[in-house]
mmCIF file of C-alpha atoms in Angstrom:
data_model
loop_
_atom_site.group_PDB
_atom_site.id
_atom_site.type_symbol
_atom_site.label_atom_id
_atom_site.label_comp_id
_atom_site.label_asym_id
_atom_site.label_seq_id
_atom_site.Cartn_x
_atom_site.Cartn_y
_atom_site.Cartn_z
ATOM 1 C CA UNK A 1 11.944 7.896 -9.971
ATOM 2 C CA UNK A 2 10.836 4.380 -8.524
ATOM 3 C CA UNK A 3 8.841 2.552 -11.377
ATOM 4 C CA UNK A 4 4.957 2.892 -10.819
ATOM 5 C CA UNK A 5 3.376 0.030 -9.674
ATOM 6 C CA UNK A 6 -0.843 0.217 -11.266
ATOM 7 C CA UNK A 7 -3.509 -2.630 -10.269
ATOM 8 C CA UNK A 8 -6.393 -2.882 -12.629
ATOM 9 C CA UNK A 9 -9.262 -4.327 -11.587
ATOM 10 C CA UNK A 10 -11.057 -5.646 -15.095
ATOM 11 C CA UNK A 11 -9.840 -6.554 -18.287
ATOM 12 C CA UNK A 12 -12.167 -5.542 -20.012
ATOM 13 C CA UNK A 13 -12.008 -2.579 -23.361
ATOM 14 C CA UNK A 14 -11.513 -0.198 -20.807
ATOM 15 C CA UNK A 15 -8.876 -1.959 -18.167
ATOM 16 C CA UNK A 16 -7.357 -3.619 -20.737
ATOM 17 C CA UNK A 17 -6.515 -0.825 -23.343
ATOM 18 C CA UNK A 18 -5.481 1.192 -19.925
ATOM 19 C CA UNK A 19 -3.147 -1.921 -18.837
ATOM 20 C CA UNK A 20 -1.726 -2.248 -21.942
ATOM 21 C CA UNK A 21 -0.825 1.262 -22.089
ATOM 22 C CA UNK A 22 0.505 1.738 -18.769
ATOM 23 C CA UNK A 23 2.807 -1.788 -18.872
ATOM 24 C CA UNK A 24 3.976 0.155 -22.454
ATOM 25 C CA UNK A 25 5.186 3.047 -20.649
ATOM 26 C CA UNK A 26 7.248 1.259 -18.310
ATOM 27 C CA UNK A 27 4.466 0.727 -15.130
ATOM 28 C CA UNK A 28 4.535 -2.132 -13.346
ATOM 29 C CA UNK A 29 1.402 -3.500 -13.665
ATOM 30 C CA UNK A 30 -1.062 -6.349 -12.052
ATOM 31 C CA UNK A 31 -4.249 -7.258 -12.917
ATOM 32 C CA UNK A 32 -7.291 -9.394 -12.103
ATOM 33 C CA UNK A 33 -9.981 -10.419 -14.034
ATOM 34 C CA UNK A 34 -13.328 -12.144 -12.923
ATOM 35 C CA UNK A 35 -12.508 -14.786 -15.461
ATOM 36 C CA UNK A 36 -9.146 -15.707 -16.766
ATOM 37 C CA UNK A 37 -9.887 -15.401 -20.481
ATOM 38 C CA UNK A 38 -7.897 -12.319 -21.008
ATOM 39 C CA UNK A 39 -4.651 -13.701 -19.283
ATOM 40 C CA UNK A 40 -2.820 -14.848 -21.876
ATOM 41 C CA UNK A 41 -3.137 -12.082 -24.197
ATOM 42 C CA UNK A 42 -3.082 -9.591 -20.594
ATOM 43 C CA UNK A 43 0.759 -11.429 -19.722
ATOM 44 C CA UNK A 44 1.919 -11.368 -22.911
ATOM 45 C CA UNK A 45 1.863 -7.490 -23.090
ATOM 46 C CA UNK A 46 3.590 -7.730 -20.033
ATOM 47 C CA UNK A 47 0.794 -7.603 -17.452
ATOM 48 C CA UNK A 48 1.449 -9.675 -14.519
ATOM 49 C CA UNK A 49 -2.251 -11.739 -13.643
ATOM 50 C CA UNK A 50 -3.215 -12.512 -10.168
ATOM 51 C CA UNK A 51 -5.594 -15.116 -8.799
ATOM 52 C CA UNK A 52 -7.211 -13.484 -6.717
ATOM 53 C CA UNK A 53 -8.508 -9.761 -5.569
ATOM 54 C CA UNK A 54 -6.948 -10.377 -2.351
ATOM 55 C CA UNK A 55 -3.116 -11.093 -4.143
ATOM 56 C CA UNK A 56 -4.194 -7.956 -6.457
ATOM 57 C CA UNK A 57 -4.177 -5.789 -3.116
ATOM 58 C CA UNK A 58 -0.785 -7.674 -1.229
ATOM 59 C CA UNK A 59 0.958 -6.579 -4.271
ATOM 60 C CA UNK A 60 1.167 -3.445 -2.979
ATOM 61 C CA UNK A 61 0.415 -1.098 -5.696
ATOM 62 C CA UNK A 62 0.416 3.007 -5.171
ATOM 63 C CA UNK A 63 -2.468 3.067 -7.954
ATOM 64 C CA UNK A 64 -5.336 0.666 -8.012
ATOM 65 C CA UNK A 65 -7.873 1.467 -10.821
ATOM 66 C CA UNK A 66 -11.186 0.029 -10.705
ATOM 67 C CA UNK A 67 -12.442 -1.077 -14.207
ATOM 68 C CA UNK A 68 -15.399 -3.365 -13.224
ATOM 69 C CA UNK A 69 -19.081 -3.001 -14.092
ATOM 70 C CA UNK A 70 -20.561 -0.831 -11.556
ATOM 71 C CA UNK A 71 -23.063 -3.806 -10.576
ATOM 72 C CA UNK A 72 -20.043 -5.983 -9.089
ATOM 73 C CA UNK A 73 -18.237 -2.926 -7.280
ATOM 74 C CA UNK A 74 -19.921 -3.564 -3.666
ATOM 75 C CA UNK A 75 -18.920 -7.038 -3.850
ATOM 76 C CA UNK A 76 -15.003 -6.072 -5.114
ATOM 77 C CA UNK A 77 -14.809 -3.052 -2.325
ATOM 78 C CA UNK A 78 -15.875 -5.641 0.401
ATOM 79 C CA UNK A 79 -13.206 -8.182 -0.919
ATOM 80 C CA UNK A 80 -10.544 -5.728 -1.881
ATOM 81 C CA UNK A 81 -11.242 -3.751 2.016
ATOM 82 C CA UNK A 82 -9.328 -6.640 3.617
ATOM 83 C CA UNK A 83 -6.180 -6.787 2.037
ATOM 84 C CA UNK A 84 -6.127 -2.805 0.582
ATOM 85 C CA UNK A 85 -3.692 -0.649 2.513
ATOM 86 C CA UNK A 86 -5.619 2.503 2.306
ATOM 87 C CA UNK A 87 -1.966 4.273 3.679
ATOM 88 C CA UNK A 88 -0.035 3.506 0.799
ATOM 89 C CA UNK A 89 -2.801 2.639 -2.297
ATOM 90 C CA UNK A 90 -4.360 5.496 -3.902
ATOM 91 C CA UNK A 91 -7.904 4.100 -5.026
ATOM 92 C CA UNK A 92 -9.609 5.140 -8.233
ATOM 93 C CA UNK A 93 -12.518 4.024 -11.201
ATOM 94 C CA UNK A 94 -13.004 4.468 -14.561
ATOM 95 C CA UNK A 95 -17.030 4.315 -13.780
ATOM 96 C CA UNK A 96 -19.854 6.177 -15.239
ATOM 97 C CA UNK A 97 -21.602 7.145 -12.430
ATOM 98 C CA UNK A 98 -19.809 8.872 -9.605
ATOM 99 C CA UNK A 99 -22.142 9.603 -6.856
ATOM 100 C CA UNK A 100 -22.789 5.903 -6.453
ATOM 101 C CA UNK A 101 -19.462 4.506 -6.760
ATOM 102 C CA UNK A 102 -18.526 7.154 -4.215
ATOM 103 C CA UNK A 103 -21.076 6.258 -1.648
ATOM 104 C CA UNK A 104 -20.632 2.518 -2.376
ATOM 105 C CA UNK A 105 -16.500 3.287 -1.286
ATOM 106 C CA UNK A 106 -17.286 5.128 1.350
ATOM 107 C CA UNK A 107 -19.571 2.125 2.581
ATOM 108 C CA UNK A 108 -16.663 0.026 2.478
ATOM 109 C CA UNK A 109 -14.516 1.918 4.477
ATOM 110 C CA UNK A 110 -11.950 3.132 1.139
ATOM 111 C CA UNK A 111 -13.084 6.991 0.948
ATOM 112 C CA UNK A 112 -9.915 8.206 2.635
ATOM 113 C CA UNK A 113 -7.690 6.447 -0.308
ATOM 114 C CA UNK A 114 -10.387 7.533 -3.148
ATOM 115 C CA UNK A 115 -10.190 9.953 -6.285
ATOM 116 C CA UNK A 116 -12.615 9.304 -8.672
ATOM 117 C CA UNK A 117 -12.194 9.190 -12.569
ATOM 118 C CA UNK A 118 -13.502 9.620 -15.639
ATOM 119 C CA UNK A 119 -13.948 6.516 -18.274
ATOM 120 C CA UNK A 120 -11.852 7.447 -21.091
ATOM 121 C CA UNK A 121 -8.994 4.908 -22.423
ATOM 122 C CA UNK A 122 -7.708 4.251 -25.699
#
């Protein structure tokens, strides 16, 4: 089997623990983070950083998990809807509230690459 290759959006408790866990078990992972604090501790587990959303999304990943606060997802779907191949990225969260992170997907044109998740890493 072809190694996995897992975006994470956040690096937060959640997207970080769920990074770290996923580059453990052999994923390839990328990340991006709305500031670079995490980086250096994120690439030294083996996480590979990006710049930008937009190089998040040309990475190509199958998985791209969503671990942002739910107030900056509109702005992240708009930016992440122009470089996001919807034929070959399977789109996911790790948000709270479902109806509204659906609806706010849907808005930017993602729903047919969407299965929502529940928050739970560790």
């Amino acid at each position: 089997m072809a190694q996995q290759k897992i975006a994470i959006v956040g690096l937060g408790l959640i997207g970080g623990s769920l990074a770290r866990r996923l580059a453990d078990a052999g994923c390839e992972v990328t990340a991006w983070n709305h500031n670079d604090r995490p980086y250096a501790t994120a690439e030294a587990d083996g996480i590979r950083c990006m710049p930008s959303l937009g190089a998040l999304a040309e990475a190509k990943p199958d998985v791209l998990v969503l671990c942002n606060p739910l107030k900056a997802m509109p702005q992240i779907l708009a930016t992440l809807r122009e470089s996001l191949d919807p034929e070959t990225t399977t789109l996911t969260d790790v948000g709270s509230v479902k109806g509204m992170v659906r609806d706010q997907v849907a808005a930017a044109g993602l729903d047919r690459c969407y299965v929502g998740a529940h928050p739970m890493a560790g």
